[in-house]
Tab-separated table of C-alpha atoms in Angstrom:
chain	number	residue	atom	x	y	z
V	81	MET	CA	5.875	-61.705	11.747
V	82	ALA	CA	5.807	-58.801	11.399
V	83	ASP	CA	6.400	-56.668	14.249
V	84	THR	CA	2.900	-54.970	15.344
V	85	ARG	CA	4.743	-52.652	17.632
V	86	ARG	CA	5.719	-50.001	15.185
V	87	PRO	CA	4.026	-46.902	14.220
V	88	LEU	CA	1.795	-45.959	11.938
V	89	SER	CA	2.786	-43.476	8.765
V	90	PRO	CA	1.428	-40.161	9.090
V	91	HIS	CA	-1.613	-39.843	7.343
V	92	LEU	CA	-5.157	-37.950	7.088
V	93	GLN	CA	-6.896	-39.721	9.682
V	94	ILE	CA	-3.921	-39.583	11.971
V	95	TYR	CA	-2.906	-35.930	12.015
V	96	LYS	CA	-5.251	-32.961	14.095
V	97	TRP	CA	-6.539	-30.929	11.409
V	98	GLN	CA	-4.802	-27.214	11.993
V	99	VAL	CA	-5.049	-23.724	10.547
V	100	GLN	CA	-2.045	-24.327	9.635
V	101	MET	CA	-2.703	-27.342	7.976
V	102	VAL	CA	-5.706	-25.325	6.426
V	103	THR	CA	-4.004	-22.141	5.588
V	104	SER	CA	-1.037	-24.209	3.504
V	105	ILE	CA	-3.860	-26.036	1.406
V	106	LEU	CA	-5.414	-23.333	1.089
V	107	HIS	CA	-2.434	-21.478	-0.644
V	108	ARG	CA	-1.534	-24.408	-3.090
V	109	ALA	CA	-5.601	-24.318	-3.551
V	110	THR	CA	-5.621	-20.778	-4.287
V	111	GLY	CA	-2.542	-20.698	-6.483
V	112	ILE	CA	-4.612	-23.181	-8.829
V	113	ALA	CA	-7.018	-21.033	-8.771
V	114	LEU	CA	-5.719	-17.680	-9.590
V	115	ALA	CA	-3.599	-19.626	-12.925
V	116	VAL	CA	-7.216	-20.423	-14.020
V	117	GLY	CA	-9.520	-17.183	-13.958
V	118	THR	CA	-6.914	-15.406	-15.042
V	119	LEU	CA	-8.280	-17.513	-17.787
V	120	VAL	CA	-11.441	-15.522	-17.184
V	121	VAL	CA	-10.009	-12.045	-16.762
V	122	VAL	CA	-8.020	-12.534	-20.115
V	123	TRP	CA	-11.091	-13.790	-22.006
V	124	GLY	CA	-12.746	-10.359	-20.312
V	125	LEU	CA	-9.366	-7.951	-21.601
V	126	ILE	CA	-10.085	-10.119	-25.557
V	127	ALA	CA	-13.819	-9.519	-25.634
V	128	LEU	CA	-13.151	-5.305	-24.783
V	129	ALA	CA	-10.739	-5.028	-28.006
V	130	ALA	CA	-12.839	-7.718	-29.700
V	131	GLY	CA	-16.106	-4.542	-29.842
V	132	GLU	CA	-18.963	-3.777	-27.608
V	133	ASP	CA	-21.267	-6.903	-28.792
V	134	ALA	CA	-18.697	-9.149	-27.831
V	135	PHE	CA	-17.489	-7.329	-24.187
V	136	HIS	CA	-21.374	-7.105	-23.698
V	137	GLN	CA	-21.137	-11.186	-24.086
V	138	PHE	CA	-18.245	-11.198	-21.603
V	139	ARG	CA	-20.669	-9.032	-18.874
V	140	VAL	CA	-23.725	-10.995	-19.177
V	141	CYS	CA	-21.815	-14.388	-18.948
V	142	MET	CA	-20.003	-12.415	-15.062
V	143	GLY	CA	-22.828	-10.995	-14.714
V	144	SER	CA	-24.820	-13.943	-13.891
V	145	PRO	CA	-25.272	-15.644	-10.508
V	146	ILE	CA	-22.482	-18.575	-12.048
V	147	GLY	CA	-20.206	-15.576	-12.989
V	148	MET	CA	-20.756	-13.224	-10.309
V	149	ILE	CA	-19.471	-16.941	-7.714
V	150	LEU	CA	-16.744	-17.189	-10.059
V	151	MET	CA	-15.817	-13.381	-9.891
V	152	ILE	CA	-15.949	-13.523	-6.063
V	153	GLY	CA	-14.862	-16.498	-5.491
V	154	TRP	CA	-11.571	-15.385	-7.698
V	155	THR	CA	-11.195	-12.631	-6.032
V	156	TRP	CA	-10.843	-13.581	-2.825
V	157	SER	CA	-8.403	-16.117	-4.510
V	158	LEU	CA	-6.455	-13.004	-5.351
V	159	PHE	CA	-6.370	-11.216	-1.380
V	160	TYR	CA	-6.076	-14.991	0.316
V	161	HIS	CA	-3.064	-15.600	-1.827
V	162	LEU	CA	-1.158	-12.687	-0.654
V	163	CYS	CA	-2.028	-12.280	2.741
V	164	ASN	CA	-0.733	-15.332	3.317
V	165	GLY	CA	2.176	-14.500	0.646
V	166	ILE	CA	3.066	-11.333	2.793
V	167	ARG	CA	3.040	-14.274	5.809
V	168	HIS	CA	5.355	-15.496	4.475
V	169	LEU	CA	7.796	-13.375	3.319
V	170	VAL	CA	7.879	-12.045	7.312
V	171	GLN	CA	8.616	-15.568	8.006
V	172	ASP	CA	11.250	-16.106	5.477
V	173	ALA	CA	12.984	-13.020	7.025
V	174	GLY	CA	12.820	-14.785	10.171
V	175	ALA	CA	9.954	-13.697	12.524
V	176	GLY	CA	6.993	-15.692	13.170
V	177	TYR	CA	7.353	-18.768	13.900
V	178	ALA	CA	6.256	-18.996	17.123
V	179	ILE	CA	3.549	-21.524	17.465
V	180	ALA	CA	0.656	-19.028	19.203
V	181	GLN	CA	2.013	-16.026	16.352
V	182	PHE	CA	2.288	-19.034	13.450
V	183	VAL	CA	-1.556	-19.142	14.614
V	184	ARG	CA	-2.240	-15.830	14.487
V	185	SER	CA	-0.940	-14.575	11.333
V	186	SER	CA	-3.135	-17.595	9.468
V	187	TRP	CA	-5.682	-16.485	11.447
V	188	LEU	CA	-4.833	-13.291	10.184
V	189	THR	CA	-3.962	-14.329	6.754
V	190	VAL	CA	-7.757	-15.708	6.320
V	191	ILE	CA	-9.710	-12.859	7.980
V	192	GLY	CA	-7.348	-10.239	6.287
V	193	SER	CA	-8.162	-11.597	2.539
V	194	LEU	CA	-12.253	-12.060	3.709
V	195	VAL	CA	-12.216	-7.911	4.700
V	196	LEU	CA	-10.539	-7.171	1.741
V	197	THR	CA	-12.691	-8.741	-1.241
V	198	LEU	CA	-16.166	-7.855	0.613
V	199	ILE	CA	-14.416	-4.221	0.522
V	200	VAL	CA	-13.628	-4.438	-3.120
V	201	TRP	CA	-17.242	-6.291	-3.931
V	202	GLY	CA	-19.106	-3.129	-1.507
V	203	TYR	CA	-17.789	-0.889	-4.302
V	204	VAL	CA	-17.959	-2.796	-7.585
V	205	LEU	CA	-22.004	-3.393	-6.811
V	206	SER	CA	-22.484	0.285	-5.156
V	207	ALA	CA	-20.565	2.023	-8.227
V	208	GLY	CA	-23.056	-0.440	-10.362
V	209	GLY	CA	-20.320	-2.484	-11.663
V	210	ALA	CA	-21.280	-6.178	-12.175
V	211	ALA	CA	-24.487	-5.789	-13.728
């Protein structure tokens, strides 16, 4: 007979979701999103090199609501991955491992990436881009 008093293996039903866990998962997810989104950026560069008609078709696709969501999401992924990468560099230097610092830097990463995304897209839209 098996001993039923032994502890269960940890899994998502046991773990309490914390900002540190979410930022770690988001870092991996944004890395994947950047790799896939880079294909769209390459498509834009190829369309630019192919001529006015090809680039106009690219702009129409990226100017659509779905295209805008994809590009804003890609921009946020870029800034999130950048901010979180800087946070990891600081931690690699041996700083920021206290739980309070770790939680604070995790939230700063999320907030900083959102602010940077808003700044970039505020400028793009006010300058007449994505039209």
